[in-house]
mmCIF file of C-alpha atoms in Angstrom:
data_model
loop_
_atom_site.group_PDB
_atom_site.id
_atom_site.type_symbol
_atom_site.label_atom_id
_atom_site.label_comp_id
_atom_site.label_asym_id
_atom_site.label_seq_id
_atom_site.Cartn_x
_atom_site.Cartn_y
_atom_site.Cartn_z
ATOM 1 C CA UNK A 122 55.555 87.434 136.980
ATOM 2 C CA UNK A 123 58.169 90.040 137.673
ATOM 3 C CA UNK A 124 60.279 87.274 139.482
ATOM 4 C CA UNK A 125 60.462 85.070 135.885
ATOM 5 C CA UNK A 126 61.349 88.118 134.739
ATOM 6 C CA UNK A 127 64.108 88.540 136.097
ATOM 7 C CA UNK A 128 65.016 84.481 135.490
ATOM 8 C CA UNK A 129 64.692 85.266 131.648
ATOM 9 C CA UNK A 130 67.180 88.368 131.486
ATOM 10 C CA UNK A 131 69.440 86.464 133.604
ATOM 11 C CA UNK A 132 69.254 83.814 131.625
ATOM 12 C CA UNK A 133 69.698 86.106 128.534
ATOM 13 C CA UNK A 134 72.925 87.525 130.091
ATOM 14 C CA UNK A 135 74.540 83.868 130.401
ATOM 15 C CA UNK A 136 73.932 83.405 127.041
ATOM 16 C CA UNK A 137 75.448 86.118 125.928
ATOM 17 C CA UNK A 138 78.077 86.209 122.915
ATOM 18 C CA UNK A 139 81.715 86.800 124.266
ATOM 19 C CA UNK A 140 82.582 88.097 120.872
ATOM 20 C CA UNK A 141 79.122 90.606 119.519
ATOM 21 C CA UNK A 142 77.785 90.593 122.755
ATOM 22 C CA UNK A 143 74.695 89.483 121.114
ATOM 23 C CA UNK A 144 71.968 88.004 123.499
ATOM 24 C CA UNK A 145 69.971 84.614 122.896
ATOM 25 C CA UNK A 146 67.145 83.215 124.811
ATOM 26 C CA UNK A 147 68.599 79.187 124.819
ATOM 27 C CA UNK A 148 72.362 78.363 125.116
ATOM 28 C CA UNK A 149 72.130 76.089 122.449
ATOM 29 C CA UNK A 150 71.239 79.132 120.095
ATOM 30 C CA UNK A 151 74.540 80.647 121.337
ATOM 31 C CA UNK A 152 76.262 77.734 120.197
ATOM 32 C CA UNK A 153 75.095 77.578 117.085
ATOM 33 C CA UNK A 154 75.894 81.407 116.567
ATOM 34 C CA UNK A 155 79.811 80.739 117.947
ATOM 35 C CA UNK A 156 79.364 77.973 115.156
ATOM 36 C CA UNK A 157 78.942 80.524 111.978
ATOM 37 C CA UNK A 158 80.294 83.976 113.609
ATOM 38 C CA UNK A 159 83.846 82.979 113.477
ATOM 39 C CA UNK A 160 85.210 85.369 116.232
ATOM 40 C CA UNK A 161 88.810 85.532 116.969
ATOM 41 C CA UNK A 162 91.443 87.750 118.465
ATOM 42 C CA UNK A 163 92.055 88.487 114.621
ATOM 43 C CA UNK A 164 88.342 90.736 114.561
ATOM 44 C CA UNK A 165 88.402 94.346 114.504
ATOM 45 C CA UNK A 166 87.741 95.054 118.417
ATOM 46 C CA UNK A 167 86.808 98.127 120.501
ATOM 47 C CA UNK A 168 89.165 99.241 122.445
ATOM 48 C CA UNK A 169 86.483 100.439 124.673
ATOM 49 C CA UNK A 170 84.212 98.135 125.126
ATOM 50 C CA UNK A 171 86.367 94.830 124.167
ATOM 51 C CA UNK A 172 83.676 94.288 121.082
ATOM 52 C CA UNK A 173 84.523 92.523 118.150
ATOM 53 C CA UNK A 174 83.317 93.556 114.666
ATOM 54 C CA UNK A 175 83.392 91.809 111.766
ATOM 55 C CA UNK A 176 85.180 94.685 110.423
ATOM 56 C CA UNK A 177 86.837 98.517 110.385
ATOM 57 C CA UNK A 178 83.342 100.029 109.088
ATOM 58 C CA UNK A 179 81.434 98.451 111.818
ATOM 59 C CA UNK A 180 83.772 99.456 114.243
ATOM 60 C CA UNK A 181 83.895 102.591 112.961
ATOM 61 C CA UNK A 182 79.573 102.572 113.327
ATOM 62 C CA UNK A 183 79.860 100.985 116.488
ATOM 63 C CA UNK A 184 82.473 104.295 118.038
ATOM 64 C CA UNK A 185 80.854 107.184 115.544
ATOM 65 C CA UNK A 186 77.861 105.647 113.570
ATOM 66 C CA UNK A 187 74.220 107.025 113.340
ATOM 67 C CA UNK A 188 73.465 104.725 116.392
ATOM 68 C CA UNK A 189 76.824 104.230 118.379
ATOM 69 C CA UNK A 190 77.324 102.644 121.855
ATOM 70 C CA UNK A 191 77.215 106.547 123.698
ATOM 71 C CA UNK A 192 79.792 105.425 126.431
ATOM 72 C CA UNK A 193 82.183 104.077 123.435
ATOM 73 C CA UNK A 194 81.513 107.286 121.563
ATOM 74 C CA UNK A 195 82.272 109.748 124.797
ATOM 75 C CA UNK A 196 85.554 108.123 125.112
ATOM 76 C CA UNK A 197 86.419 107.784 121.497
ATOM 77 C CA UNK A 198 85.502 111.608 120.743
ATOM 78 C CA UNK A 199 87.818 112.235 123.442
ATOM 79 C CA UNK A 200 91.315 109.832 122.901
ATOM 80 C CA UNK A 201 90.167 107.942 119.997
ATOM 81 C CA UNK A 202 92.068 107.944 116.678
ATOM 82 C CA UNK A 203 89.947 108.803 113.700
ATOM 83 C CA UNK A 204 92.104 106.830 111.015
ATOM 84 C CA UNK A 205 93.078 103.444 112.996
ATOM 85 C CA UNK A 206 90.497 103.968 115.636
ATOM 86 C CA UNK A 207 92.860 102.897 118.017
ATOM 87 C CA UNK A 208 92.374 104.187 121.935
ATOM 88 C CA UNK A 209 94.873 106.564 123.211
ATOM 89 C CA UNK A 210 95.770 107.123 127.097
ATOM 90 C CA UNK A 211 94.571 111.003 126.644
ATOM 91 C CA UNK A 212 93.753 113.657 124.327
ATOM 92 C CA UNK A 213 97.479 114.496 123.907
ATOM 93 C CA UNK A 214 98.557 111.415 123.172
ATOM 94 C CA UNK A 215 96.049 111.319 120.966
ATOM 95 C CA UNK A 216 96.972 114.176 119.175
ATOM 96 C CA UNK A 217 100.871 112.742 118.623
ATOM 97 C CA UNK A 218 99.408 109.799 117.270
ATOM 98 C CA UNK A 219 96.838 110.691 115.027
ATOM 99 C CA UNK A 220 99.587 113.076 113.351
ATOM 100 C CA UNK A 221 101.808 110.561 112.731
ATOM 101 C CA UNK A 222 98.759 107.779 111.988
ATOM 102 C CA UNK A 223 97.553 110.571 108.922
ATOM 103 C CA UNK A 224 99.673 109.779 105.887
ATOM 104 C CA UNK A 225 100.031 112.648 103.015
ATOM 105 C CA UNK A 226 99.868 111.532 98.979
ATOM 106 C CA UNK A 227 102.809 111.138 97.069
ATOM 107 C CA UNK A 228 103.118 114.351 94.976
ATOM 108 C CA UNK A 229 100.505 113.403 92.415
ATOM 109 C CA UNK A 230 100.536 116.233 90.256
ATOM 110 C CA UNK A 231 104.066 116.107 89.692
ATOM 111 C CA UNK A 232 104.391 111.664 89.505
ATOM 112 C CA UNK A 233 101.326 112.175 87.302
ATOM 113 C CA UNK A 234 103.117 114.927 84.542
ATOM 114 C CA UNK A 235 106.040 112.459 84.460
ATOM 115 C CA UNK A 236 104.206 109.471 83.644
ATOM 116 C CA UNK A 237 102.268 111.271 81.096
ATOM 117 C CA UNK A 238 105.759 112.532 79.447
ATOM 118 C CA UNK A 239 106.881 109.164 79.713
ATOM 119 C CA UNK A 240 109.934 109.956 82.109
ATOM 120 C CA UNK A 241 108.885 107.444 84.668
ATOM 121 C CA UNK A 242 108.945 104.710 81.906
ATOM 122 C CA UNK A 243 111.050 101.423 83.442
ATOM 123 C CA UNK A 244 110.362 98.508 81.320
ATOM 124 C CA UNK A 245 112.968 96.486 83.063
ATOM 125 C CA UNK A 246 112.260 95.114 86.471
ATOM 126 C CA UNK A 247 114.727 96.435 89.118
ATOM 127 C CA UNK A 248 116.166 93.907 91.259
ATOM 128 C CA UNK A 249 118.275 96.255 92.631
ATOM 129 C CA UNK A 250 116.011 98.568 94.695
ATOM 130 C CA UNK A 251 115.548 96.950 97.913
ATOM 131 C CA UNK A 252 117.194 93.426 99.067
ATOM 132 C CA UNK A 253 115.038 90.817 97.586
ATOM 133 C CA UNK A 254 111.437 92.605 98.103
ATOM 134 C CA UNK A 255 109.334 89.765 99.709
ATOM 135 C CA UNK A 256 106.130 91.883 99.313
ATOM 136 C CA UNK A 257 105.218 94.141 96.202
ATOM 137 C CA UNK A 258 101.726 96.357 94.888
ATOM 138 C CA UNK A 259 100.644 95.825 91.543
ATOM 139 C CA UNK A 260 98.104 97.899 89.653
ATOM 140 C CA UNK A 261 97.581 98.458 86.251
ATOM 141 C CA UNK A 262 95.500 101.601 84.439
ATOM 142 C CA UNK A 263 93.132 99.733 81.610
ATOM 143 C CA UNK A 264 92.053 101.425 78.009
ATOM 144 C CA UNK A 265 88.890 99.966 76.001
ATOM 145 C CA UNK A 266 88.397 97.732 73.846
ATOM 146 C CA UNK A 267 85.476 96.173 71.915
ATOM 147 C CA UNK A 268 82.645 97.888 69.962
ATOM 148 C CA UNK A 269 81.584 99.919 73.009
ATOM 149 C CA UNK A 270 85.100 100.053 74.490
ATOM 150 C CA UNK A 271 84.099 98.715 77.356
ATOM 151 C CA UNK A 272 86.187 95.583 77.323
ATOM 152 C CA UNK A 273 89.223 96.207 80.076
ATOM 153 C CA UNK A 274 92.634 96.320 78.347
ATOM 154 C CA UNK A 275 96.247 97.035 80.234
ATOM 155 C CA UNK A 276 97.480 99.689 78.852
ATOM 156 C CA UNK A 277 99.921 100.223 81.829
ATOM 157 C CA UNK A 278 100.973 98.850 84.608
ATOM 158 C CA UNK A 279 103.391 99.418 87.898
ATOM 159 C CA UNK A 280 105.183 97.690 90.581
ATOM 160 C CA UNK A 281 106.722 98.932 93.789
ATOM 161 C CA UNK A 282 107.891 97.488 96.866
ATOM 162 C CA UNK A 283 107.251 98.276 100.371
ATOM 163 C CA UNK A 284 109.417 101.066 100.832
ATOM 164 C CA UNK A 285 107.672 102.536 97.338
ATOM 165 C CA UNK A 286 110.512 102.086 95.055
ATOM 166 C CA UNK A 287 109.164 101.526 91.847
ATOM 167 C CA UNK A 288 110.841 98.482 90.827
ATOM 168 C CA UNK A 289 108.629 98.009 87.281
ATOM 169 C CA UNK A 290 106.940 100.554 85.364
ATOM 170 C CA UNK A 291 105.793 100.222 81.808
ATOM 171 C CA UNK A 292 102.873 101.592 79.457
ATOM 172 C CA UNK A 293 101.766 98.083 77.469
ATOM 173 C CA UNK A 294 100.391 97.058 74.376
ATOM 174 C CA UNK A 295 97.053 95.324 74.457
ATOM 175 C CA UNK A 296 96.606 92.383 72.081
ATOM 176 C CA UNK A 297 93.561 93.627 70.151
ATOM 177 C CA UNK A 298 93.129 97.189 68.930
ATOM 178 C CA UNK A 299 92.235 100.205 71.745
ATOM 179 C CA UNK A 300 88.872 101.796 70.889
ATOM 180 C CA UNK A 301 88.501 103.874 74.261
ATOM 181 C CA UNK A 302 92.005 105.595 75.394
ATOM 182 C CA UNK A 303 89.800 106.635 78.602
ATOM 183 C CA UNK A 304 92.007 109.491 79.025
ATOM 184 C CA UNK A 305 89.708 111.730 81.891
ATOM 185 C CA UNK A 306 91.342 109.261 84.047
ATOM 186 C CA UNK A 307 94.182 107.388 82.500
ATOM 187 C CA UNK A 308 96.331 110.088 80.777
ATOM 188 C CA UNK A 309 97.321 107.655 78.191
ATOM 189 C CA UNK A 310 97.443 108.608 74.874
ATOM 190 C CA UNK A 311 97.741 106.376 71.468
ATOM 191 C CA UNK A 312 101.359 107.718 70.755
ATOM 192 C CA UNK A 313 102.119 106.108 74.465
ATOM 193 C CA UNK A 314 101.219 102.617 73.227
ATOM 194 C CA UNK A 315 102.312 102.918 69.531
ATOM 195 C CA UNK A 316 105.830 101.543 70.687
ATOM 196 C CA UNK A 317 104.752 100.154 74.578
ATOM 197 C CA UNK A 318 106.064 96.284 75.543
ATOM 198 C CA UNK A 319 103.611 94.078 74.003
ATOM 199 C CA UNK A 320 101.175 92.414 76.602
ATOM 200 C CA UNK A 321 102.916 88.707 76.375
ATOM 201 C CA UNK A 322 106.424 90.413 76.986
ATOM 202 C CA UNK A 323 104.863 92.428 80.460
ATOM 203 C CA UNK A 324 103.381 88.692 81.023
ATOM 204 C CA UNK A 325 106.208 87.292 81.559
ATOM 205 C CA UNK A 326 108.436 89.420 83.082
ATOM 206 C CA UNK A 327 106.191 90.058 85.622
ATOM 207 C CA UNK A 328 104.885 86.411 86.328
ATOM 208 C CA UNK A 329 109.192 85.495 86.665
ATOM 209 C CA UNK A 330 109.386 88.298 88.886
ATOM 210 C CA UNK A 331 106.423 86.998 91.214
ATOM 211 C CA UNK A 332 107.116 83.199 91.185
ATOM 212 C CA UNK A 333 111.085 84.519 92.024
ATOM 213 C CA UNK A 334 112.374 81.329 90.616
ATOM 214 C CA UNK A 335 109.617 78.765 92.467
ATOM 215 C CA UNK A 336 107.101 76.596 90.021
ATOM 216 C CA UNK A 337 103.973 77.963 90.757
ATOM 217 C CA UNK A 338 102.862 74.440 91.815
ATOM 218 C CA UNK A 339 105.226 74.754 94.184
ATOM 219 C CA UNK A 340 104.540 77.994 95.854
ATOM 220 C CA UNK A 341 103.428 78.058 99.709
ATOM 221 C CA UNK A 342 102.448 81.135 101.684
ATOM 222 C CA UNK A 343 105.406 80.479 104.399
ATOM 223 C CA UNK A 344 108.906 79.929 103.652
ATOM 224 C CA UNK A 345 109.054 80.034 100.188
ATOM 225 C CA UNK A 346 110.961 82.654 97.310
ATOM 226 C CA UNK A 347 107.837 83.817 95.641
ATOM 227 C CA UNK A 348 106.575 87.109 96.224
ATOM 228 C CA UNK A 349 103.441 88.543 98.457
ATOM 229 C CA UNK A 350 101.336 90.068 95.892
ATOM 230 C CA UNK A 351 99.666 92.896 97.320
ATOM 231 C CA UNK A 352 96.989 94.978 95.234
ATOM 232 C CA UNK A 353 93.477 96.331 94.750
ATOM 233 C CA UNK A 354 90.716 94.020 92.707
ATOM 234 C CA UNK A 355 93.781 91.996 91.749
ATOM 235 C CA UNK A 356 91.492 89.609 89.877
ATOM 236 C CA UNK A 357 90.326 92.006 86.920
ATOM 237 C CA UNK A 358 94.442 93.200 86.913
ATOM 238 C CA UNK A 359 95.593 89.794 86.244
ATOM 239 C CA UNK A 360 93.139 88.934 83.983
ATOM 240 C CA UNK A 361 94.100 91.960 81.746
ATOM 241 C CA UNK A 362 97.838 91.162 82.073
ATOM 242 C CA UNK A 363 96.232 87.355 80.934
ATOM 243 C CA UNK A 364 99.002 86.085 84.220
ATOM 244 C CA UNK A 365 97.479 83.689 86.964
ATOM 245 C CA UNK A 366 99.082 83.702 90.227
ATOM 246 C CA UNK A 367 98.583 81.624 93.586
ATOM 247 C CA UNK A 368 95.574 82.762 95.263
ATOM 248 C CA UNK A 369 97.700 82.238 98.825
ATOM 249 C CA UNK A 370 100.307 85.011 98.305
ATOM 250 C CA UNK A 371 97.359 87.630 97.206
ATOM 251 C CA UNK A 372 96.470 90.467 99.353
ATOM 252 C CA UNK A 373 93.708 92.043 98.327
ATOM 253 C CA UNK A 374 91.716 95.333 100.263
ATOM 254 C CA UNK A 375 88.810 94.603 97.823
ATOM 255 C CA UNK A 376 88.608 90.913 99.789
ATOM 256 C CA UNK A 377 90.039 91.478 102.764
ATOM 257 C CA UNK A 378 87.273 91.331 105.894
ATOM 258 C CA UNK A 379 88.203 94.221 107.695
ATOM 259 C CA UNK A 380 88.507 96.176 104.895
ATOM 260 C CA UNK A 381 84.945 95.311 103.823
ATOM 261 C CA UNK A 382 81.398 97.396 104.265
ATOM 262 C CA UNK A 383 79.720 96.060 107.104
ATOM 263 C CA UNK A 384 77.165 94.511 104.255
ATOM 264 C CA UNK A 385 80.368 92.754 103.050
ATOM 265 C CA UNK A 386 80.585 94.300 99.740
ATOM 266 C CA UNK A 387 84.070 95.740 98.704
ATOM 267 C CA UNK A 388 85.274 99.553 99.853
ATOM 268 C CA UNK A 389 86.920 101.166 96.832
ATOM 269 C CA UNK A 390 90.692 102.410 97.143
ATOM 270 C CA UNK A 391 89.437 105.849 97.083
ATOM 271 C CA UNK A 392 87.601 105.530 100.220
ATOM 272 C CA UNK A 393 90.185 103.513 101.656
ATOM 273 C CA UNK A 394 92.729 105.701 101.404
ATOM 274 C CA UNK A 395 90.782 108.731 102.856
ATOM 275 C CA UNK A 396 89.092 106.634 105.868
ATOM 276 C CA UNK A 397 92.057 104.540 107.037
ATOM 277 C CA UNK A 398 95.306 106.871 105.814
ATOM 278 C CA UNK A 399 94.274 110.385 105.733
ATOM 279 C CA UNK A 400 94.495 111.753 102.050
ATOM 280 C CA UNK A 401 92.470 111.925 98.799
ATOM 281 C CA UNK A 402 93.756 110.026 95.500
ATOM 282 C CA UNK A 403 91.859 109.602 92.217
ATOM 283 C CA UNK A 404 91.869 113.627 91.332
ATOM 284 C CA UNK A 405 92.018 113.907 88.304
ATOM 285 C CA UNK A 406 93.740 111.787 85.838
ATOM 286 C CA UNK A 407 94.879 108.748 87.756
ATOM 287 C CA UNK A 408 98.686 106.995 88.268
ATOM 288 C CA UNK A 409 99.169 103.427 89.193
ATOM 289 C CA UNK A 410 102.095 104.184 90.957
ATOM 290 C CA UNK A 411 99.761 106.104 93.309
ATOM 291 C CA UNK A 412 97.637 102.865 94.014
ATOM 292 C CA UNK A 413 100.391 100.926 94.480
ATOM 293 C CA UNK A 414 101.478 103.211 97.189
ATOM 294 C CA UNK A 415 98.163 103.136 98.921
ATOM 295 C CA UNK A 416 97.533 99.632 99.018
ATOM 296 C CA UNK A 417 100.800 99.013 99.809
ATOM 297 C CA UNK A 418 99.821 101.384 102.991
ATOM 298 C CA UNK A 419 96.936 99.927 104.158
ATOM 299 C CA UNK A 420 98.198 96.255 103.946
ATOM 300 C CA UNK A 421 101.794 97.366 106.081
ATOM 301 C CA UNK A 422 98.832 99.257 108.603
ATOM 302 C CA UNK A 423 96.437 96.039 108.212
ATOM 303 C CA UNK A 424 99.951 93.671 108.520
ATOM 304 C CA UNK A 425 101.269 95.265 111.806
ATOM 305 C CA UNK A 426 98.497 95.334 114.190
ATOM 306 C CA UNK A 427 99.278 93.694 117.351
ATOM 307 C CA UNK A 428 97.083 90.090 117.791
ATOM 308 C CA UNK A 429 97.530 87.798 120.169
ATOM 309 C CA UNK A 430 99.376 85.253 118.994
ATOM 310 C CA UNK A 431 98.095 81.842 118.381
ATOM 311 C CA UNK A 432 99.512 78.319 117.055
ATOM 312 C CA UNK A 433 96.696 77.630 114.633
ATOM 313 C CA UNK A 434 94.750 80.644 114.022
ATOM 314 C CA UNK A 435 92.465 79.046 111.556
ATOM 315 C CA UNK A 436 89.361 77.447 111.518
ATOM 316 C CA UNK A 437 90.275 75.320 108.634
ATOM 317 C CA UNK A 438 93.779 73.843 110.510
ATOM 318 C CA UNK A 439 92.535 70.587 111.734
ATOM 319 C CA UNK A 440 94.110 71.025 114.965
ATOM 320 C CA UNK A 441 91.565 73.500 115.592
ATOM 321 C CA UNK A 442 88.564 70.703 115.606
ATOM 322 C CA UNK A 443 87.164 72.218 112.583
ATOM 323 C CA UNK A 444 85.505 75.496 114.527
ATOM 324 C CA UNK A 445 83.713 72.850 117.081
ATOM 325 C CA UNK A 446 82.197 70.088 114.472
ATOM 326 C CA UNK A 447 83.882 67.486 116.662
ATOM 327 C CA UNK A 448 82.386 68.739 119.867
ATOM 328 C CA UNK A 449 79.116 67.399 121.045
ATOM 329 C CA UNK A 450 76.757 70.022 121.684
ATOM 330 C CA UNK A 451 75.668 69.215 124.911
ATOM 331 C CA UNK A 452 79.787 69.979 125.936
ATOM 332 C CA UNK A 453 79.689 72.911 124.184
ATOM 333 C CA UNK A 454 76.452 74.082 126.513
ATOM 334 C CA UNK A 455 78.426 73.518 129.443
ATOM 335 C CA UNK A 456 81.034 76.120 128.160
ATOM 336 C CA UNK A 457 80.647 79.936 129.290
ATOM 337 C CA UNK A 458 80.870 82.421 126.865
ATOM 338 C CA UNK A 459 84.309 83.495 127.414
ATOM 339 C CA UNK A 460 85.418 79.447 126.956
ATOM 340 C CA UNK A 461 82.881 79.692 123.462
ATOM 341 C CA UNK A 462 84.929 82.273 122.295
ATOM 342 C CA UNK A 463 88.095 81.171 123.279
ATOM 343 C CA UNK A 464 87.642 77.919 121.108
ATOM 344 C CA UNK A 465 86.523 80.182 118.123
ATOM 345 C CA UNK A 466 88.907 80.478 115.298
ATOM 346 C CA UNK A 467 89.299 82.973 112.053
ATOM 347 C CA UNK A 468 87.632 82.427 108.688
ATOM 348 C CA UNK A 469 89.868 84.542 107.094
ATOM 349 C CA UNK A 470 94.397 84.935 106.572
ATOM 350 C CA UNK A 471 94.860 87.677 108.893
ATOM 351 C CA UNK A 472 97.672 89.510 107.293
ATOM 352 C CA UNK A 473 99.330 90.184 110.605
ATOM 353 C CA UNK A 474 100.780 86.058 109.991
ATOM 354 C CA UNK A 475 102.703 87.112 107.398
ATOM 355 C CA UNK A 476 105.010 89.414 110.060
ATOM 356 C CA UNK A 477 105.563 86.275 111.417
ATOM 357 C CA UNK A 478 106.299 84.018 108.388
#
């Protein structure tokens, strides 16, 4: 009895996942987990441990959670960074790094009094600002409309580029009348859009700016002149600004994987912005040149993490054998764990490929 035991576990250990670490009784169920799970080199990983997690919050609950791996959680307490999660050689290090890895807000009180006095007002696009920005952070701030004034209506919107220029800045004009200014939280007044751009005029200068002179049947994620969109719940912000855009050159945190709950629901900015960069936003009445900053922020953080680098990272690029539907499964039984995983491709655009673009 004890000596089948001891067969079973062993057997358990064999089939365990490279990626999770989970255990299964049968090979075959390995297999068909490596089939759906979608590990990669791309995964949030421990840098204890060598786990991967489908994302930063799980990470985060594997190192400090309610129920965290205690070896992983003595080491982390000790050299781990708080904010990346990264692994440092020692508590000093540490210390140097965590300092520099904790960003501070961007003056809100004082960006907010300008915007509300209208001093911040730019209602042309500046080319100027940086060379050619190939990535830029849109958000907008919505008013009501409707009955209830619940309908979401621009009522002002912001770009910047990566180095937080604000290259467009503008209160707008919604198309049908404003029956909730929402002003707790968006400081605009009615007086602010009496005279703002109208909504079709934003439209367009905005979707020019974007495509940067390409068709938008024509724009590709790699070597191309349109622009990396970067933003939060970009969906319900181009809806309101009525402007579609190609779904390959958006980078959103509310869709991103790692950026997700571990239920896969979306984080808001808010938390975001505290977790992964150190500092509280949304006090008070709220500026979108402040968003725009911190998702700009966590996609350069998100963008320059160091992967290893592979020729097609995809499960979808058919040189990848479509995440092993061409393999027979009997083959794919004969593979360890470590070979499982190292067939295993993303599901997701890891936004470290656009550093190498």
């Amino acid at each position: 009895m004890d000596y089948r035991l001891s067969m079973e576990s062993s057997d358990t250990l064999r089939n365990k996942c490279g990626g999770c670490y989970r255990q299964f009784n049968k090979k075959e169920h390995l297999v068909e987990h490596m089939r759906i799970s979608y590990h990669s080199v791309h995964e949030p990983t421990c840098g204890i441990c060598n786990k991967h997690c489908r994302s930063f919050d799980s990470l985060r609950e594997h190192l400090i959670g309610p129920l965290p791996k205690q070896e992983c959680k003595n080491i982390f307490s000790i050299c781990g960074c708080r904010f990346c999660l990264t692994i440092l050689e020692s508590p000093n290090a540490r210390r140097i790094h965590q300092e520099r890895c904790q960003l501070s807000n961007v003056n809100h009180g004082l960006v907010t009094r300008m915007a509300a006095l209208g001093l911040r007002d730019n209602p042309t696009i500046d080319y100027m600002s940086s060379r050619s920005p190939r990535v830029v952070a849109l958000s907008c701030k919505m008013v009501g409309g409707g009955s209830d004034g619940s309908l979401d209506l621009c009522g002002r919107v912001c770009i910047t580029d990566e180095n937080e220029n604000i290259l467009f800045h503008t209160y707008v004009k919604p198309t049908i009348p404003v029956t909730n200014y929402r002003y707790e939280t968006t400081g605009i007044r009615p007086e602010n859009l009496r005279d703002a751009m109208p909504l079709k005029h934003a439209q367009r200068k905005i979707q020019e700016f974007l495509c940067n002179g390409e068709p938008m049947w024509k724009i590709r994620p790699r070597n191309g002149k349109a622009r990396i969109l970067v933003g939060h719940g970009l969906d319900n912000h181009l809806d309101s600004l009525q402007l579609e855009y190609s779904s390959s050159m958006i980078r959103d945190t509310t869709e991103y994987p790692p950026l997700m709950k571990s239920s896969k629901l979306s984080n808001s900015l808010k938390y975001l912005t505290q977790a992964y960069l150190g500092y509280d936003i949304h006090v008070g009445i709220q500026d979108p040149y402040e968003d725009c900053v911190a998702t700009m922020r966590l996609y350069t953080r998100m963008r320059y993490q160091k992967h290893r680098g592979e020729a097609y990272p995809l499960a979808s690029d058919t040189q990848n054998r479509n995440n092993f539907a061409a393999w027979r499964q009997n083959e794919l039984e004969r593979l360890s764990p470590e070979e499982l995983l190292d067939l295993s491709r993303s599901d997701y655009y890891c936004w470290c490929l656009d550093s190498v673009a």
